[in-house]
Coordinates of C-alpha atoms and ligand atoms in Angstrom, one line a residue:
X11 CA -0.3 0.3 0.1
X12 CA 2.6 2.3 0.6
X13 CA 3.4 2.3 -3.2
X14 CA -0.2 3.5 -3.7
X15 CA 0.2 6.4 -1.3
X16 CA 3.3 7.5 -2.9
X17 CA 1.7 7.3 -6.2
X18 CA -1.0 8.9 -4.7
X19 CA 1.6 11.9 -3.8
X20 CA 3.1 11.9 -7.0
X21 CA 0.3 12.2 -8.9
X22 CA -1.4 14.7 -6.8
X23 CA 1.3 16.7 -6.1
X24 CA -0.7 17.4 -2.8
X25 CA 1.4 17.1 0.1
X26 CA 0.0 19.3 2.3
X27 CA -3.4 17.8 1.7
X28 CA -1.8 14.6 1.9
X29 CA -0.1 15.0 5.5
X30 CA -3.6 16.1 6.7
X31 CA -4.8 12.6 5.6
X32 CA -2.3 11.3 7.8
X33 CA -4.0 9.7 10.5
X34 CA -3.2 11.2 13.8
X35 CA -4.6 7.8 15.4
X36 CA -2.9 5.4 12.7
X37 CA -2.2 2.8 15.1
X38 CA 1.4 0.6 14.8
X39 CA 1.2 -2.5 15.7
X40 CA 2.9 -3.0 18.8
X41 CA 6.4 -5.2 18.7
X42 CA 6.0 -8.8 18.6
X43 CA 6.1 -10.5 21.6
X44 CA 8.0 -13.7 20.3
X45 CA 10.3 -13.0 17.2
X46 CA 8.8 -14.0 14.3
X47 CA 10.0 -16.2 11.5
X48 CA 12.1 -14.7 9.1
X49 CA 10.8 -16.5 5.6
X50 CA 14.3 -15.1 4.1
X51 CA 16.0 -18.0 6.4
X52 CA 14.0 -20.9 4.3
X53 CA 15.1 -22.9 1.7
X54 CA 13.3 -22.0 -1.4
X55 CA 11.6 -24.0 -3.9
X56 CA 11.7 -27.4 -1.5
X57 CA 8.0 -27.9 -1.6
X58 CA 5.5 -29.1 -4.7
X59 CA 2.5 -26.9 -5.1
X60 CA -0.4 -28.4 -3.5
X61 CA -3.5 -28.5 -5.7
X62 CA -6.6 -27.9 -3.4
X63 CA -8.6 -31.1 -4.3
X64 CA -12.2 -30.7 -6.2
X65 CA -15.4 -31.1 -3.8
X66 CA -17.0 -34.1 -4.5
X67 CA -20.8 -33.8 -3.8
X68 CA -22.1 -36.7 -1.0
X69 CA -25.8 -37.2 -2.6
X70 CA -28.2 -35.3 -4.8
X71 CA -31.0 -33.5 -3.4
X72 CA -34.4 -31.9 -5.0
X73 CA -33.5 -28.4 -6.3
X74 CA -35.2 -25.6 -3.8
X75 CA -36.6 -23.9 -7.2
X76 CA -37.4 -27.4 -8.9
X77 CA -38.0 -30.3 -6.5
X78 CA -38.3 -32.5 -9.9
X79 CA -34.5 -31.8 -10.3
X80 CA -32.3 -33.1 -8.5
X81 CA -28.9 -31.2 -7.6
X82 CA -25.4 -31.6 -6.0
X83 CA -25.3 -31.5 -2.4
X84 CA -22.0 -31.1 -0.4
X85 CA -21.3 -30.8 3.2
X86 CA -18.0 -28.2 4.0
X87 CA -17.1 -28.2 7.6
X88 CA -15.2 -25.9 9.1
X89 CA -12.6 -27.3 11.3
X90 CA -9.3 -26.8 12.9
X91 CA -6.6 -28.6 11.4
X92 CA -2.9 -28.6 10.9
X93 CA -1.0 -28.0 7.7
X94 CA 2.7 -28.1 6.8
X95 CA 2.9 -24.6 5.2
X96 CA 7.2 -25.7 4.5
X97 CA 9.1 -28.7 4.6
X98 CA 11.2 -27.0 7.1
X99 CA 8.5 -25.4 9.7
X100 CA 6.7 -27.0 12.1
X101 CA 2.6 -27.9 11.1
X102 CA 1.0 -24.9 11.5
X103 CA -2.9 -24.3 13.4
X104 CA -5.1 -23.4 10.8
X105 CA -9.0 -23.2 10.3
X106 CA -10.0 -25.1 6.9
X107 CA -12.6 -26.6 5.0
X108 CA -12.6 -30.3 5.8
X109 CA -9.1 -31.0 6.2
X110 CA -7.4 -28.4 4.0
X111 CA -6.6 -24.3 3.4
X112 CA -7.3 -23.5 1.1
X113 CA -10.6 -25.6 1.6
X114 CA -11.5 -28.2 -1.6
X115 CA -12.4 -26.5 -4.9
X116 CA -16.1 -26.4 -6.0
X117 CA -16.8 -27.1 -9.4
X118 CA -20.1 -26.4 -11.3
X119 CA -21.4 -25.7 -14.6
X120 CA -23.3 -22.5 -15.0
X121 CA -27.2 -23.0 -14.7
X122 CA -26.7 -26.2 -12.2
X123 CA -27.8 -25.3 -9.0
X124 CA -26.2 -26.6 -5.9
X125 CA -26.4 -27.1 -2.3
X126 CA -23.6 -26.7 0.4
X127 CA -23.9 -27.2 3.8
X128 CA -21.5 -25.1 5.6
X129 CA -21.0 -26.7 9.3
X130 CA -19.3 -25.1 11.7
X131 CA -16.8 -27.9 13.3
X132 CA -14.8 -25.4 14.7
X133 CA -13.3 -25.3 18.6
X134 CA -15.5 -22.9 20.9
X135 CA -12.4 -20.7 21.8
X136 CA -10.4 -18.4 19.1
X137 CA -6.3 -18.4 18.6
X138 CA -6.5 -15.0 17.7
X139 CA -6.7 -11.7 19.0
X140 CA -10.7 -10.6 18.9
X141 CA -11.0 -7.2 19.2
X142 CA -14.3 -6.7 21.8
X143 CA -14.7 -2.9 21.0
X144 CA -15.6 -3.6 17.2
X145 CA -19.4 -4.0 16.1
X146 CA -20.2 -7.6 15.9
X147 CA -17.8 -8.9 18.5
X148 CA -18.9 -7.3 21.9
X149 CA -17.9 -9.5 24.9
X150 CA -21.3 -10.9 24.8
X151 CA -20.8 -12.5 21.6
X152 CA -19.8 -16.0 21.1
X153 CA -15.8 -15.9 20.5
X154 CA -16.4 -18.3 17.8
X155 CA -18.6 -17.7 14.9
X156 CA -18.4 -18.1 11.3
X157 CA -20.7 -17.6 8.2
X158 CA -19.8 -18.1 4.5
X159 CA -20.3 -15.8 1.8
X160 CA -20.0 -16.7 -1.9
X161 CA -18.0 -14.4 -3.3
X162 CA -19.4 -13.4 -7.0
X163 CA -22.2 -15.4 -6.6
X164 CA -25.7 -14.2 -7.9
X165 CA -27.6 -15.7 -5.4
X166 CA -30.6 -15.4 -3.0
X167 CA -30.6 -13.4 -0.3
X168 CA -30.6 -16.1 2.6
X169 CA -27.7 -17.7 0.9
X170 CA -25.7 -15.4 0.5
X171 CA -24.0 -15.3 4.1
X172 CA -25.1 -12.2 5.8
X173 CA -22.3 -11.1 8.0
X174 CA -24.7 -10.8 10.8
X175 CA -26.2 -14.4 10.4
X176 CA -23.2 -15.9 11.6
X177 CA -23.4 -19.1 13.9
X178 CA -21.7 -20.9 16.3
X179 CA -19.5 -24.5 16.7
X180 CA -22.1 -27.3 16.4
X181 CA -24.5 -24.9 14.2
X182 CA -24.7 -25.3 10.3
X183 CA -26.6 -23.4 7.3
X184 CA -27.7 -25.3 4.5
X185 CA -27.3 -22.6 1.3
X186 CA -28.8 -23.0 -2.1
X187 CA -26.8 -21.3 -5.4
X188 CA -28.4 -21.3 -8.5
X189 CA -25.1 -20.6 -10.1
X190 CA -27.3 -18.5 -13.2
X191 CA -24.1 -16.9 -14.2
X192 CA -21.1 -16.8 -16.7
X193 CA -18.2 -18.9 -16.3
X194 CA -16.0 -17.2 -13.6
X195 CA -13.8 -18.1 -10.7
X196 CA -15.8 -17.3 -7.4
X197 CA -14.0 -18.1 -4.0
X198 CA -16.0 -18.9 -0.7
X199 CA -14.8 -17.6 2.4
X200 CA -15.9 -16.6 6.3
X201 CA -17.9 -13.3 6.7
X202 CA -18.5 -13.4 10.4
X203 CA -19.4 -9.6 11.7
X204 CA -15.9 -8.4 13.5
X205 CA -14.3 -11.2 13.3
X206 CA -13.7 -11.9 9.4
X207 CA -10.4 -10.7 9.1
X208 CA -9.3 -13.2 12.1
X209 CA -11.4 -16.4 10.1
X210 CA -9.7 -15.7 6.8
X211 CA -6.4 -15.1 8.1
X212 CA -7.2 -18.7 10.1
X213 CA -7.6 -20.5 6.4
X214 CA -11.2 -20.0 6.1
X215 CA -11.2 -20.1 2.5
X216 CA -11.3 -21.8 -1.0
X217 CA -12.4 -21.6 -4.4
X218 CA -15.0 -22.2 -6.7
X219 CA -15.0 -22.8 -10.6
X220 CA -18.2 -22.0 -12.5
X221 CA -17.9 -23.2 -16.0
X222 CA -19.9 -22.9 -19.4
X223 CA -20.3 -23.8 -22.6
X224 CA -19.0 -20.5 -24.2
X225 CA -16.1 -21.0 -22.2
X226 CA -15.4 -24.4 -22.8
X227 CA -15.9 -24.1 -26.5
X228 CA -12.6 -22.0 -26.3
X229 CA -10.7 -24.4 -26.1
X230 CA -8.4 -22.7 -23.2
X231 CA -5.7 -24.6 -21.3
X232 CA -8.0 -27.9 -19.4
X233 CA -7.2 -30.2 -16.9
X234 CA -3.9 -30.7 -15.8
X235 CA -3.1 -27.6 -17.3
X236 CA -5.6 -25.4 -15.5
X237 CA -4.1 -24.6 -12.1
X238 CA -5.7 -22.7 -8.9
X239 CA -3.6 -20.6 -7.2
X240 CA -4.8 -18.7 -4.3
X241 CA -2.2 -15.9 -2.9
X242 CA -1.9 -14.3 0.2
X243 CA 0.4 -13.0 2.9
X244 CA 0.9 -14.4 6.8
X245 CA 3.3 -14.1 9.5
X246 CA 4.4 -16.7 11.6
X247 CA 5.9 -17.3 15.2
X248 CA 9.2 -19.6 15.6
X249 CA 7.4 -22.4 15.8
X250 CA 5.3 -21.9 12.8
X251 CA 1.9 -21.0 14.0
X252 CA -0.2 -18.1 12.8
X253 CA 1.2 -14.3 14.0
X254 CA -1.4 -11.9 14.1
X255 CA -0.2 -8.3 15.2
X256 CA -1.9 -6.6 17.9
X257 CA -2.2 -2.4 18.6
X258 CA -0.8 -1.4 22.0
X259 CA -4.4 -0.4 23.7
X260 CA -5.1 -3.9 25.4
X261 CA -8.4 -3.6 25.1
X262 CA -8.8 -2.7 21.2
X263 CA -6.3 -4.8 19.6
X264 CA -7.5 -3.6 16.2
X265 CA -4.8 -2.9 13.6
X266 CA -6.0 -0.8 10.5
X267 CA -4.3 -2.6 8.1
X268 CA -2.2 -6.7 8.1
X269 CA 1.3 -7.4 6.1
X270 CA 2.7 -10.7 6.2
X271 CA 6.6 -11.1 5.4
X272 CA 5.5 -14.7 3.6
X273 CA 3.8 -15.1 0.6
X274 CA 1.8 -18.3 0.5
X275 CA 0.6 -19.9 -2.8
X276 CA -2.0 -22.6 -2.1
X277 CA -0.9 -22.7 1.6
X278 CA 2.9 -23.1 0.9
X279 CA 5.9 -20.8 1.1
X280 CA 8.3 -21.0 -1.7
X281 CA 6.8 -23.8 -3.7
X282 CA 7.9 -24.8 -7.2
X283 CA 5.4 -26.7 -9.7
X284 CA 6.4 -29.1 -12.6
X285 CA 5.2 -27.7 -15.8
X286 CA 5.9 -28.5 -19.6
X287 CA 6.9 -26.1 -22.3
X288 CA 3.8 -25.4 -23.6
X289 CA 0.5 -23.0 -22.5
X290 CA -1.1 -23.2 -19.0
X291 CA -4.1 -21.6 -17.6
X292 CA -3.6 -20.3 -13.7
X293 CA -7.0 -19.6 -11.8
X294 CA -5.5 -16.6 -9.5
X295 CA -7.1 -15.3 -6.3
X296 CA -5.6 -12.6 -3.9
X297 CA -6.5 -14.1 -0.7
X298 CA -5.0 -11.4 1.1
X299 CA -6.3 -9.3 4.3
X300 CA -4.8 -6.3 3.1
X301 CA -1.9 -6.5 0.6
X302 CA -2.2 -5.3 -3.1
X303 CA -0.2 -8.0 -4.9
X304 CA 2.2 -6.9 -8.1
X305 CA 2.8 -10.0 -9.7
X306 CA 5.5 -11.0 -12.7
X307 CA 7.8 -13.6 -14.1
X308 CA 11.1 -13.3 -13.3
X309 CA 12.4 -13.7 -16.9
X310 CA 10.4 -10.9 -18.3
X311 CA 7.9 -12.8 -20.1
X312 CA 4.9 -11.8 -21.2
X313 CA 2.0 -13.3 -20.2
X314 CA -1.7 -12.9 -20.9
X315 CA -4.6 -12.2 -18.5
X316 CA -8.0 -13.8 -19.9
X317 CA -10.5 -13.3 -17.5
X318 CA -11.5 -10.7 -14.7
X319 CA -13.2 -11.1 -11.3
X320 CA -16.8 -12.4 -13.2
X321 CA -15.1 -14.3 -16.1
X322 CA -13.5 -13.5 -19.4
X323 CA -12.6 -10.4 -20.8
X324 CA -13.1 -9.4 -24.8
X325 CA -9.5 -10.1 -25.8
X326 CA -6.3 -11.4 -23.9
X327 CA -4.6 -8.6 -22.5
X328 CA -0.8 -9.0 -22.9
X329 CA 1.0 -8.0 -19.5
X330 CA 4.5 -7.9 -18.0
X331 CA 3.3 -7.2 -14.3
X332 CA -0.2 -7.6 -13.0
X333 CA -1.9 -5.9 -10.2
X334 CA -4.1 -7.3 -8.2
X335 CA -6.4 -6.6 -4.8
X336 CA -7.6 -8.1 -2.5
X337 CA -10.7 -10.3 -3.4
X338 CA -9.6 -9.5 -7.5
X339 CA -9.2 -12.6 -9.9
X340 CA -7.3 -12.9 -12.6
X341 CA -7.4 -15.4 -15.1
X342 CA -4.0 -15.9 -16.7
X343 CA -2.3 -17.7 -19.7
X344 CA 1.5 -18.6 -19.3
X345 CA 3.0 -19.9 -22.1
X346 CA 6.6 -21.8 -21.1
X347 CA 7.1 -23.1 -24.8
X348 CA 10.2 -20.9 -25.4
X349 CA 11.9 -21.8 -21.8
X350 CA 12.2 -25.3 -21.8
X351 CA 14.7 -26.7 -19.4
X352 CA 14.8 -23.0 -17.7
X353 CA 13.4 -22.2 -14.4
X354 CA 11.0 -19.3 -14.5
X355 CA 9.9 -17.5 -10.9
X356 CA 6.6 -15.9 -10.1
X357 CA 7.3 -12.9 -8.0
X358 CA 5.4 -10.4 -6.1
X359 CA 7.3 -7.1 -6.6
X360 CA 11.0 -8.2 -6.3
X361 CA 11.0 -11.2 -4.2
X362 CA 9.7 -14.7 -5.0
X363 CA 6.3 -16.4 -4.6
X364 CA 7.0 -19.7 -6.4
X365 CA 8.8 -21.5 -9.1
X366 CA 8.0 -23.1 -12.4
X367 CA 10.0 -25.9 -13.3
X368 CA 9.9 -26.2 -17.3
X369 CA 10.4 -29.7 -18.7
X370 CA 13.3 -30.3 -21.2
X371 CA 11.2 -32.2 -23.7
X372 CA 8.9 -31.1 -26.3
X373 CA 5.0 -31.3 -26.4
X374 CA 2.4 -31.0 -28.8
X375 CA -0.1 -28.0 -27.1
X376 CA -3.1 -28.5 -28.5
X377 CA -5.0 -25.9 -26.6
X378 CA -5.8 -22.5 -27.6
X379 CA -5.5 -18.5 -26.4
X380 CA -8.1 -17.2 -28.9
X381 CA -8.1 -13.5 -30.1
X382 CA -11.3 -12.9 -29.2
X383 CA -12.8 -14.2 -25.9
X384 CA -16.2 -13.6 -25.5
X385 CA -18.1 -9.6 -25.4
X386 CA -18.6 -7.5 -22.8
X387 CA -21.3 -5.2 -23.8
X388 CA -20.9 -2.2 -22.0
X389 CA -23.9 -0.7 -20.2
X390 CA -24.8 2.6 -21.3
X391 CA -24.3 5.6 -18.8
X392 CA -28.2 6.6 -20.1
X393 CA -29.4 3.6 -19.1
X394 CA -28.7 4.6 -15.6
X395 CA -31.8 5.7 -12.9
X396 CA -29.8 6.9 -10.3
X397 CA -26.1 8.2 -9.6
X398 CA -25.2 7.8 -5.7
X399 CA -21.9 9.5 -4.7
X400 CA -20.4 7.4 -1.7
X401 CA -17.4 8.4 0.7
X402 CA -14.9 6.2 1.4
X403 CA -13.4 8.0 4.6
X404 CA -11.8 7.2 8.1
X405 CA -13.0 8.7 11.2
X406 CA -11.0 9.3 14.5
X407 CA -13.3 9.1 17.7
X408 CA -11.0 10.0 20.0
X409 CA -7.2 10.3 21.1
X410 CA -7.8 6.3 22.7
X411 CA -10.3 5.0 20.4
X412 CA -10.1 2.9 17.2
X413 CA -10.2 4.8 14.1
X414 CA -13.6 3.6 12.0
X415 CA -13.3 2.9 8.3
X416 CA -16.6 4.3 7.2
X417 CA -18.8 4.5 3.6
X418 CA -20.5 7.6 3.1
X419 CA -19.8 8.6 6.8
X420 CA -22.3 5.9 8.1
X421 CA -22.0 3.1 10.5
X422 CA -22.8 -0.6 10.1
X423 CA -25.7 -0.5 12.4
X424 CA -27.5 2.8 10.9
X425 CA -30.5 2.6 8.3
X426 CA -29.8 1.1 5.1
X427 CA -29.2 3.9 2.9
X428 CA -29.1 2.3 -1.0
X429 CA -31.7 0.8 -2.0
X430 CA -31.7 -0.2 -6.3
X431 CA -34.9 -1.3 -7.6
X432 CA -34.2 -4.9 -8.7
X433 CA -33.2 -4.6 -12.8
X434 CA -32.5 -1.2 -12.4
X435 CA -29.3 0.3 -13.6
X436 CA -27.4 2.6 -11.0
X437 CA -23.9 4.6 -11.0
X438 CA -21.7 4.4 -7.7
X439 CA -19.5 7.1 -7.8
X440 CA -17.0 5.8 -5.2
X441 CA -15.1 9.3 -3.7
X442 CA -12.0 8.2 -1.9
X443 CA -11.1 10.5 1.0
X444 CA -8.7 8.4 2.6
X445 CA -4.9 8.1 1.8
X446 CA -5.6 4.1 0.8
X447 CA -6.7 2.2 -2.0
X448 CA -9.7 0.4 -1.0
X449 CA -11.0 -2.4 -3.0
X450 CA -14.8 -2.3 -2.5
X451 CA -16.9 -5.5 -3.6
X452 CA -20.6 -5.7 -4.1
X453 CA -22.5 -8.9 -3.3
X454 CA -25.2 -9.9 -5.7
X455 CA -24.1 -7.9 -8.9
X456 CA -21.7 -7.5 -11.6
X457 CA -20.1 -4.4 -12.8
X458 CA -18.4 -2.4 -15.0
X459 CA -15.8 0.3 -14.3
X460 CA -16.8 3.2 -16.1
X461 CA -13.8 5.8 -15.0
X462 CA -11.3 6.7 -12.5
X463 CA -10.8 11.0 -11.8
X464 CA -8.9 12.9 -9.6
X465 CA -10.1 15.3 -7.3
X466 CA -9.4 17.8 -4.7
X467 CA -10.3 16.0 -1.3
X468 CA -9.1 18.7 0.3
X469 CA -11.2 21.5 -0.7
X470 CA -14.0 18.6 -0.7
X471 CA -13.0 18.0 3.0
X472 CA -12.8 21.4 4.2
X473 CA -15.2 23.7 2.1
X474 CA -17.3 20.4 0.4
X475 CA -16.5 21.8 -3.0
X476 CA -16.4 19.3 -5.7
X477 CA -13.0 20.3 -7.5
X478 CA -11.9 17.6 -10.5
X479 CA -7.9 17.8 -10.8
X480 CA -7.8 16.1 -14.2
X481 CA -9.7 14.2 -16.8
X482 CA -11.5 11.0 -16.2
X483 CA -9.2 8.0 -17.0
X484 CA -10.8 4.9 -18.6
X485 CA -10.1 1.5 -16.6
X486 CA -7.3 -0.8 -17.4
X487 CA -7.6 -3.2 -20.5
X488 CA -7.3 -5.9 -18.1
X489 CA -10.1 -4.3 -15.8
X490 CA -12.6 -3.6 -18.8
X491 CA -14.7 -6.6 -18.1
X492 CA -17.4 -7.8 -15.7
X493 CA -15.9 -6.6 -11.9
X494 CA -17.2 -7.2 -9.0
X495 CA -14.2 -5.8 -6.9
X496 CA -12.6 -2.3 -7.8
X497 CA -9.6 -0.5 -6.7
X498 CA -11.1 3.0 -5.3
X499 CA -7.7 4.8 -5.7
X500 CA -6.8 7.4 -3.1
X501 CA -7.5 10.9 -4.2
X502 CA -10.0 9.7 -6.9
X503 CA -13.7 9.1 -7.3
X504 CA -14.1 5.8 -9.2
X505 CA -17.3 5.3 -11.0
X506 CA -19.0 1.8 -11.7
X507 CA -22.0 1.0 -13.2
X508 CA -24.2 -2.3 -12.2
X509 CA -27.7 -3.6 -13.4
X510 CA -28.9 -5.1 -9.8
X511 CA -30.1 -8.3 -11.2
X512 CA -31.2 -11.3 -9.8
X513 CA -33.2 -11.4 -6.7
X514 CA -34.5 -9.1 -3.9
X515 CA -33.4 -8.7 -0.7
X516 CA -30.8 -7.4 1.9
X517 CA -27.0 -7.7 0.8
X518 CA -23.5 -5.8 2.0
X519 CA -21.0 -3.6 0.1
X520 CA -17.9 -3.5 1.7
X521 CA -13.9 -2.7 1.4
X522 CA -12.2 -6.3 1.0
X523 CA -9.4 -5.2 3.2
X524 CA -10.9 -7.1 6.3
X525 CA -9.4 -4.7 8.9
X526 CA -11.3 -2.1 7.3
X527 CA -14.5 -4.4 7.0
X528 CA -14.1 -5.5 10.2
X529 CA -14.0 -1.6 11.7
X530 CA -17.3 -0.3 9.8
X531 CA -16.3 0.0 6.3
X532 CA -19.0 -2.4 5.3
X533 CA -23.2 -1.4 4.7
X534 CA -25.8 -3.4 4.3
X535 CA -28.0 -2.8 0.7
X536 CA -31.5 -3.4 -0.5
X537 CA -32.4 -4.9 -4.0
X538 CA -36.0 -3.7 -3.6
X539 CA -39.2 -5.1 -5.5
X540 CA -40.4 -2.4 -8.7
X541 CA -43.6 -0.9 -7.7
Ligands
CU1011 CU1 -10.4 0.0 3.1

């Protein structure tokens, strides 16, 4: 995030104003009680990249939408597990689904519904530092609670995993996913109110791949040449146990962000993957709490992004570097055919994440990287019946109290203010008054990015004047598809356009920096029936 801050200063030339954004109460984590593990002391590329298993339906049950149709039923229990994050690190206590973190990958075809029973089989005590001053995590609430949201799913509200609907060990929720949406990489993760950052940090997440015939017909690399890649950062103590920092005030340990010194790929530090000299498809997710990833390959080779959060882009976008905010997905094609016998390292910034060992022997690659993928028809701005200007801000209560991160200056518990009508189109103008980039996620819907535009946040904060400082900037080519999470950059107004289709009911929109989300940067919203 320091990069975005620096870039903001460079772009805006607003040093004086930016100083104002320097939050007086921005907390630094207290020094760790025990020394943390330095990943630089670990041997690199000694563990194979784990591939999460594909979830298997245990039975078929009548669909809630049509009792004559039987659909797969899965049971995925949240459990405390132990897992090796590296050959030379002792097993780490984690929370996962079934026996792994990331949990098993759900795989489904568009239009084929599925039932998932998310069972809470966790212990009754949490092993990470709960802040009982945060909304939803008050001392009278059970320590361990969970509720699962399938990120990117177009789903009835009762199956969306509303944060307030979290439940305790011994309980479960049966959710119905119609999967009536385009092929895309979704992901499931805990969404419990007030402790979401800790539950996800503990390991409660996994992937869900929706496929469809249109995508299948493209002949993209598939089978063993299609690899899920879940990337996130963590910190460990010398015993190999997760370390989550705390702020100095003992009664409010919440920290405004988490940056770990170790990057994990599918649960391993510095793994390797043996590949053939041919094309591969990597279904990539940034599952970090806070960290933005800046991915590239050590040999400088170009790779192609073919899809974004909600599926295929109109055409492949060649990239040398990819920025991925928390919760964003990138569907990537890497072609190793020119690198037989070589080793290629996937890097985040300058640091290694994992290694590809390209085999020497030539192979025949029958897969394709088509020049046209799937059209993404633009939603016309003229279709919008409403434009909402929504601020992203920080609030400093008093000297001692935690900073709140607020959407539209409203707290989680205040009455709903965003209430789009079913099937209507709206433009949401996200006005970022902070010094951070916030990845904003809307549940239920997919949207398109219209543009980003620098504005004078200082004038807005002090005098309520909206003054632009530049022309609208169109989204990057690799953002010009269907999205469900967007980087709202500091000092900018980011405009998105969405059709609120699917279902009426209560959903949420929030910042996907989980530390922010847990501290008020989340709001309920209602999709209401047309009159
Ligand atoms: Cu945020």
